[in-house]
Amino acid sequence: MFNKIGIFGKYSGIQSWDLIDKLILYFQKKQKKVILDQRSCADFPIERYGIERLERDALMKEIDFAVVVGGDGTFLDVARCIVDYNIPILGVNLGRLGFLADVSPDTMMVTLDEVLADDYTCEERTLLHVLIKKDGETLFDEVAFNDVVLHKNDSPRMIEFETFVDNRFLNSQRSDGLIIATPTGSTAYSLSAGGPIVDPGLNAMTLVSINPHTMSNRPVVVSGDSEILIRPHDNCSGTASIICDGQVTFQIEAKHETYVTRHPNFIKMVHPKNHDHYELLRAKLNWGQKL
């Protein structure tokens, strides 16, 4: 049973306020403690509700259930922060049904009734851990829910790099970059680049090249227990970046080594009891339409 609820909003602000208002009143009626996230709800008028607003690190230590109001981008941001706290998370989508924030405002109250009655489904999703090192020194340490992307900066030139899997040389390529995706991220940027759709319950990572120079280059699926190493060639300095979930960026140089592994902890995603991932795929990708 969840008793301490953390609510996270959309950074652009006011369009999520109406739903946050409904959530606060709903949980207060259910005698639950409600705390807002300072980072995403800084301007929300909390005075009328008599609730707290905490910085994210402090908030994570106080709650046992997280509700994210926004889109998949908002969900990704919160997921990276919450993964080490073992807190279940549910996403309410402000717009169209999302892959991550998969509860619509119209069904939000019914879903929450089911959640508080312990009548829901919960699944574990994997994240990626990325380290960037130079001469043995760690320069960048982040997590990603969807993907870790090596991408060229604003330049017409391709970048050159080598990829290793568990210390075994995979390939050397010239391309616009490389997407290393979780099963969750297989329906994000990876899908647009021609990568496979991977069942979110699988322990796997996909490696998908972005506009490779050779036609023989194909997506590769490896074990989720693998370690991926990316080494840029000498001419890569200042021309490429590592990007986590499209939100956190680090510019790499020739002597930087990027290591990507599965994060040791999981995201606990809460869904309505009738949640069906394949039904969501059909809805988002327009599959199953009559010909």
Tab-separated table of C-alpha atoms in Angstrom:
chain	number	residue	atom	x	y	z
A	1	MET	CA	0.000	0.000	0.000
A	2	PHE	CA	1.335	3.419	-1.010
A	3	ASN	CA	1.032	6.221	1.557
A	4	LYS	CA	3.579	8.886	0.583
A	5	ILE	CA	3.104	10.169	-2.957
A	6	GLY	CA	5.593	12.229	-4.941
A	7	ILE	CA	4.193	14.205	-7.874
A	8	PHE	CA	6.422	15.323	-10.745
A	9	GLY	CA	5.253	17.770	-13.418
A	10	LYS	CA	6.121	18.868	-16.900
A	11	TYR	CA	8.876	21.487	-16.995
A	12	SER	CA	6.997	23.816	-19.326
A	13	GLY	CA	4.644	24.225	-16.437
A	14	ILE	CA	1.136	25.450	-16.411
A	15	GLN	CA	-0.517	22.897	-18.711
A	16	SER	CA	0.102	20.181	-16.116
A	17	TRP	CA	-1.300	22.198	-13.200
A	18	ASP	CA	-4.912	21.146	-13.676
A	19	LEU	CA	-4.018	17.472	-13.451
A	20	ILE	CA	-1.669	18.059	-10.519
A	21	ASP	CA	-4.509	19.861	-8.717
A	22	LYS	CA	-6.784	16.855	-9.266
A	23	LEU	CA	-4.095	14.457	-8.088
A	24	ILE	CA	-3.389	16.385	-4.891
A	25	LEU	CA	-7.080	16.567	-3.974
A	26	TYR	CA	-7.553	12.895	-4.845
A	27	PHE	CA	-4.687	11.690	-2.661
A	28	GLN	CA	-5.607	14.001	0.198
A	29	LYS	CA	-9.130	12.595	0.127
A	30	LYS	CA	-7.545	9.148	0.409
A	31	GLN	CA	-5.562	10.330	3.459
A	32	LYS	CA	-2.218	10.122	1.651
A	33	LYS	CA	0.756	12.411	2.142
A	34	VAL	CA	1.571	14.375	-1.010
A	35	ILE	CA	4.903	16.051	-1.809
A	36	LEU	CA	5.707	17.981	-4.995
A	37	ASP	CA	8.995	17.946	-6.862
A	38	GLN	CA	10.758	21.304	-6.588
A	39	ARG	CA	12.595	20.934	-9.885
A	40	SER	CA	9.518	20.450	-12.063
A	41	CYS	CA	6.795	22.084	-9.945
A	42	ALA	CA	8.622	25.174	-8.673
A	43	ASP	CA	5.827	27.585	-9.644
A	44	PHE	CA	2.867	25.453	-8.618
A	45	PRO	CA	0.831	27.259	-5.887
A	46	ILE	CA	1.126	24.787	-3.000
A	47	GLU	CA	-0.141	27.150	-0.294
A	48	ARG	CA	-3.809	26.292	-0.807
A	49	TYR	CA	-3.144	22.580	-0.261
A	50	GLY	CA	-0.879	22.663	2.793
A	51	ILE	CA	1.716	20.341	1.231
A	52	GLU	CA	5.501	20.300	0.921
A	53	ARG	CA	7.716	20.847	-2.099
A	54	LEU	CA	11.182	19.295	-1.870
A	55	GLU	CA	14.352	19.172	-3.905
A	56	ARG	CA	14.582	15.913	-5.773
A	57	ASP	CA	17.207	14.139	-3.657
A	58	ALA	CA	15.282	14.863	-0.459
A	59	LEU	CA	11.966	13.985	-2.105
A	60	MET	CA	13.136	10.520	-3.160
A	61	LYS	CA	13.892	9.652	0.460
A	62	GLU	CA	10.382	10.602	1.587
A	63	ILE	CA	8.058	8.884	-0.905
A	64	ASP	CA	7.024	5.326	-1.720
A	65	PHE	CA	5.184	6.022	-5.001
A	66	ALA	CA	5.861	8.478	-7.841
A	67	VAL	CA	3.343	9.940	-10.281
A	68	VAL	CA	4.726	11.757	-13.323
A	69	VAL	CA	2.442	14.193	-15.157
A	70	GLY	CA	3.776	14.945	-18.619
A	71	GLY	CA	5.036	13.061	-21.627
A	72	ASP	CA	7.663	10.408	-22.181
A	73	GLY	CA	10.430	13.028	-21.970
A	74	THR	CA	9.303	14.021	-18.480
A	75	PHE	CA	9.121	10.347	-17.522
A	76	LEU	CA	12.685	9.735	-18.747
A	77	ASP	CA	14.025	12.615	-16.657
A	78	VAL	CA	12.368	11.346	-13.476
A	79	ALA	CA	13.261	7.701	-14.150
A	80	ARG	CA	16.991	8.457	-14.257
A	81	CYS	CA	16.731	10.098	-10.825
A	82	ILE	CA	14.491	7.504	-9.208
A	83	VAL	CA	16.183	4.275	-10.273
A	84	ASP	CA	18.378	3.924	-7.183
A	85	TYR	CA	15.482	4.391	-4.745
A	86	ASN	CA	13.334	1.349	-5.621
A	87	ILE	CA	10.205	3.520	-5.941
A	88	PRO	CA	7.388	2.414	-8.291
A	89	ILE	CA	6.497	5.033	-10.891
A	90	LEU	CA	3.356	5.723	-12.932
A	91	GLY	CA	3.100	8.131	-15.860
A	92	VAL	CA	0.063	10.253	-16.756
A	93	ASN	CA	0.332	11.523	-20.312
A	94	LEU	CA	-0.787	15.064	-21.070
A	95	GLY	CA	-1.027	14.445	-24.792
A	96	ARG	CA	-1.414	11.314	-26.824
A	97	LEU	CA	-0.844	7.943	-25.213
A	98	GLY	CA	2.875	7.452	-24.625
A	99	PHE	CA	5.101	4.407	-24.505
A	100	LEU	CA	6.186	5.297	-20.950
A	101	ALA	CA	3.543	7.682	-19.628
A	102	ASP	CA	0.738	5.349	-20.624
A	103	VAL	CA	-2.186	6.472	-18.449
A	104	SER	CA	-4.551	9.011	-20.008
A	105	PRO	CA	-6.128	11.819	-17.937
A	106	ASP	CA	-9.544	10.339	-18.726
A	107	THR	CA	-8.727	7.057	-16.978
A	108	MET	CA	-6.341	8.466	-14.352
A	109	MET	CA	-8.698	8.259	-11.371
A	110	VAL	CA	-9.886	4.765	-12.181
A	111	THR	CA	-6.286	3.602	-12.520
A	112	LEU	CA	-5.293	5.203	-9.222
A	113	ASP	CA	-8.251	3.561	-7.474
A	114	GLU	CA	-6.934	0.225	-8.717
A	115	VAL	CA	-3.367	1.037	-7.699
A	116	LEU	CA	-4.369	1.987	-4.158
A	117	ALA	CA	-6.384	-1.226	-3.977
A	118	ASP	CA	-3.263	-3.206	-4.992
A	119	ASP	CA	-4.976	-4.183	-8.248
A	120	TYR	CA	-2.392	-3.291	-10.873
A	121	THR	CA	0.585	-4.645	-12.797
A	122	CYS	CA	4.199	-3.698	-12.194
A	123	GLU	CA	7.121	-4.539	-14.431
A	124	GLU	CA	10.843	-4.007	-14.140
A	125	ARG	CA	12.605	-2.127	-16.928
A	126	THR	CA	16.368	-1.973	-17.440
A	127	LEU	CA	18.503	1.155	-17.709
A	128	LEU	CA	21.989	1.732	-19.044
A	129	HIS	CA	25.011	2.982	-17.138
A	130	VAL	CA	27.525	5.005	-19.140
A	131	LEU	CA	31.058	5.937	-18.108
A	132	ILE	CA	33.393	8.102	-20.159
A	133	LYS	CA	37.061	7.825	-19.240
A	134	LYS	CA	40.325	9.357	-20.355
A	135	ASP	CA	43.636	7.889	-19.216
A	136	GLY	CA	41.768	5.942	-16.535
A	137	GLU	CA	40.041	9.003	-15.083
A	138	THR	CA	36.216	9.053	-15.086
A	139	LEU	CA	34.908	12.241	-16.716
A	140	PHE	CA	31.220	11.384	-17.115
A	141	ASP	CA	28.974	9.035	-15.115
A	142	GLU	CA	25.296	8.882	-16.076
A	143	VAL	CA	22.321	6.582	-16.610
A	144	ALA	CA	19.906	6.305	-19.519
A	145	PHE	CA	16.474	4.715	-19.706
A	146	ASN	CA	16.016	4.700	-23.485
A	147	ASP	CA	19.438	4.960	-25.066
A	148	VAL	CA	23.027	6.133	-25.073
A	149	VAL	CA	23.808	7.769	-28.402
A	150	LEU	CA	27.132	8.600	-29.996
A	151	HIS	CA	26.273	11.380	-32.427
A	152	LYS	CA	28.257	13.745	-34.578
A	153	ASN	CA	28.016	17.435	-33.759
A	154	ASP	CA	27.013	20.073	-36.294
A	155	SER	CA	29.267	18.962	-39.118
A	156	PRO	CA	28.702	17.442	-42.562
A	157	ARG	CA	31.516	14.962	-41.903
A	158	MET	CA	30.936	11.452	-40.637
A	159	ILE	CA	32.693	10.290	-37.495
A	160	GLU	CA	34.916	7.228	-37.256
A	161	PHE	CA	34.995	4.904	-34.268
A	162	GLU	CA	35.535	1.327	-33.133
A	163	THR	CA	33.082	-0.763	-31.129
A	164	PHE	CA	33.932	-3.615	-28.768
A	165	VAL	CA	31.586	-6.075	-27.028
A	166	ASP	CA	33.003	-7.678	-23.874
A	167	ASN	CA	36.533	-6.718	-24.984
A	168	ARG	CA	35.962	-8.369	-28.360
A	169	PHE	CA	36.327	-6.182	-31.437
A	170	LEU	CA	32.991	-5.831	-33.246
A	171	ASN	CA	33.621	-3.346	-36.025
A	172	SER	CA	35.094	-0.077	-37.197
A	173	GLN	CA	32.746	2.259	-38.963
A	174	ARG	CA	32.179	5.661	-40.483
A	175	SER	CA	28.697	6.979	-39.810
A	176	ASP	CA	26.700	9.749	-38.172
A	177	GLY	CA	26.814	7.811	-34.922
A	178	LEU	CA	25.627	4.801	-32.939
A	179	ILE	CA	22.558	4.147	-30.776
A	180	ILE	CA	22.883	1.729	-27.843
A	181	ALA	CA	19.328	1.105	-26.699
A	182	THR	CA	17.533	-0.754	-23.949
A	183	PRO	CA	14.458	-2.817	-24.869
A	184	THR	CA	12.399	0.166	-23.679
A	185	GLY	CA	14.383	2.451	-25.973
A	186	SER	CA	13.935	0.141	-28.960
A	187	THR	CA	10.728	2.052	-29.804
A	188	ALA	CA	12.425	5.464	-29.578
A	189	TYR	CA	15.344	6.845	-31.640
A	190	SER	CA	16.537	3.324	-32.396
A	191	LEU	CA	13.270	2.535	-34.182
A	192	SER	CA	13.613	5.634	-36.365
A	193	ALA	CA	17.130	4.529	-37.332
A	194	GLY	CA	15.923	1.097	-38.464
A	195	GLY	CA	16.543	-0.862	-35.270
A	196	PRO	CA	14.444	-3.822	-34.106
A	197	ILE	CA	11.541	-3.621	-31.662
A	198	VAL	CA	12.567	-5.598	-28.566
A	199	ASP	CA	10.179	-6.963	-25.956
A	200	PRO	CA	10.737	-4.844	-22.812
A	201	GLY	CA	11.105	-7.952	-20.656
A	202	LEU	CA	14.227	-9.166	-22.457
A	203	ASN	CA	17.729	-8.782	-21.067
A	204	ALA	CA	19.285	-7.271	-24.170
A	205	MET	CA	20.868	-4.202	-25.739
A	206	THR	CA	20.692	-3.166	-29.369
A	207	LEU	CA	23.444	-1.419	-31.333
A	208	VAL	CA	22.077	0.559	-34.284
A	209	SER	CA	24.261	2.660	-36.573
A	210	ILE	CA	23.049	6.064	-37.721
A	211	ASN	CA	23.450	6.540	-41.480
A	212	PRO	CA	26.433	4.165	-41.833
A	213	HIS	CA	28.721	4.552	-44.823
A	214	THR	CA	28.587	0.839	-45.704
A	215	MET	CA	25.439	-1.010	-46.789
A	216	SER	CA	26.618	-4.131	-44.950
A	217	ASN	CA	26.179	-2.477	-41.557
A	218	ARG	CA	23.180	-3.919	-39.691
A	219	PRO	CA	21.666	-3.600	-36.186
A	220	VAL	CA	23.190	-5.954	-33.618
A	221	VAL	CA	21.443	-7.351	-30.537
A	222	VAL	CA	23.679	-8.391	-27.628
A	223	SER	CA	23.126	-9.702	-24.121
A	224	GLY	CA	22.092	-7.165	-21.532
A	225	ASP	CA	25.016	-8.395	-19.438
A	226	SER	CA	27.520	-7.219	-22.048
A	227	GLU	CA	29.920	-4.307	-21.785
A	228	ILE	CA	30.041	-2.029	-24.824
A	229	LEU	CA	33.152	0.042	-25.457
A	230	ILE	CA	33.316	2.859	-28.013
A	231	ARG	CA	36.678	4.272	-29.063
A	232	PRO	CA	36.645	7.263	-31.442
A	233	HIS	CA	39.379	7.594	-34.017
A	234	ASP	CA	41.911	10.413	-33.865
A	235	ASN	CA	39.932	12.613	-36.248
A	236	CYS	CA	36.886	12.543	-33.945
A	237	SER	CA	38.058	15.286	-31.574
A	238	GLY	CA	35.448	17.997	-31.115
A	239	THR	CA	33.072	16.504	-33.656
A	240	ALA	CA	30.958	14.075	-31.580
A	241	SER	CA	29.003	13.803	-28.333
A	242	ILE	CA	27.559	11.131	-26.088
A	243	ILE	CA	23.869	11.807	-25.363
A	244	CYS	CA	21.726	10.038	-22.732
A	245	ASP	CA	18.004	9.895	-23.516
A	246	GLY	CA	18.375	12.954	-25.729
A	247	GLN	CA	18.698	15.051	-22.558
A	248	VAL	CA	22.214	14.789	-21.074
A	249	THR	CA	25.212	15.487	-23.313
A	250	PHE	CA	28.996	15.159	-23.084
A	251	GLN	CA	31.366	16.079	-25.924
A	252	ILE	CA	33.998	13.427	-26.555
A	253	GLU	CA	37.488	13.540	-27.999
A	254	ALA	CA	39.823	11.027	-29.589
A	255	LYS	CA	41.274	9.638	-26.359
A	256	HIS	CA	37.925	9.248	-24.607
A	257	GLU	CA	36.615	5.735	-24.015
A	258	THR	CA	32.868	5.252	-23.528
A	259	TYR	CA	31.716	2.188	-21.558
A	260	VAL	CA	28.048	1.179	-21.565
A	261	THR	CA	26.635	-1.547	-19.319
A	262	ARG	CA	23.278	-2.428	-17.837
A	263	HIS	CA	22.513	-0.461	-14.684
A	264	PRO	CA	22.352	-2.755	-11.625
A	265	ASN	CA	18.918	-1.442	-10.576
A	266	PHE	CA	15.597	-1.445	-12.390
A	267	ILE	CA	12.734	0.966	-12.909
A	268	LYS	CA	9.468	-0.360	-11.470
A	269	MET	CA	6.779	0.795	-13.890
A	270	VAL	CA	3.193	0.690	-12.655
A	271	HIS	CA	0.496	-0.012	-15.260
A	272	PRO	CA	-3.264	-0.458	-15.210
A	273	LYS	CA	-4.217	-4.071	-14.531
A	274	ASN	CA	-5.240	-4.638	-18.168
A	275	HIS	CA	-2.007	-3.193	-19.618
A	276	ASP	CA	-0.904	-4.893	-22.856
A	277	HIS	CA	2.399	-3.800	-24.404
A	278	TYR	CA	1.449	-5.185	-27.809
A	279	GLU	CA	-1.851	-3.319	-27.774
A	280	LEU	CA	0.171	-0.158	-27.118
A	281	LEU	CA	2.450	-0.968	-30.051
A	282	ARG	CA	-0.541	-1.427	-32.334
A	283	ALA	CA	-2.015	1.887	-31.231
A	284	LYS	CA	1.224	3.861	-31.602
A	285	LEU	CA	2.402	2.277	-34.855
A	286	ASN	CA	-1.015	1.883	-36.505
A	287	TRP	CA	-0.647	-1.862	-36.765
A	288	GLY	CA	-3.630	-4.158	-37.309
A	289	GLN	CA	-5.602	-1.732	-39.432
A	290	LYS	CA	-8.001	-3.227	-41.938
A	291	LEU	CA	-6.533	-3.294	-45.433
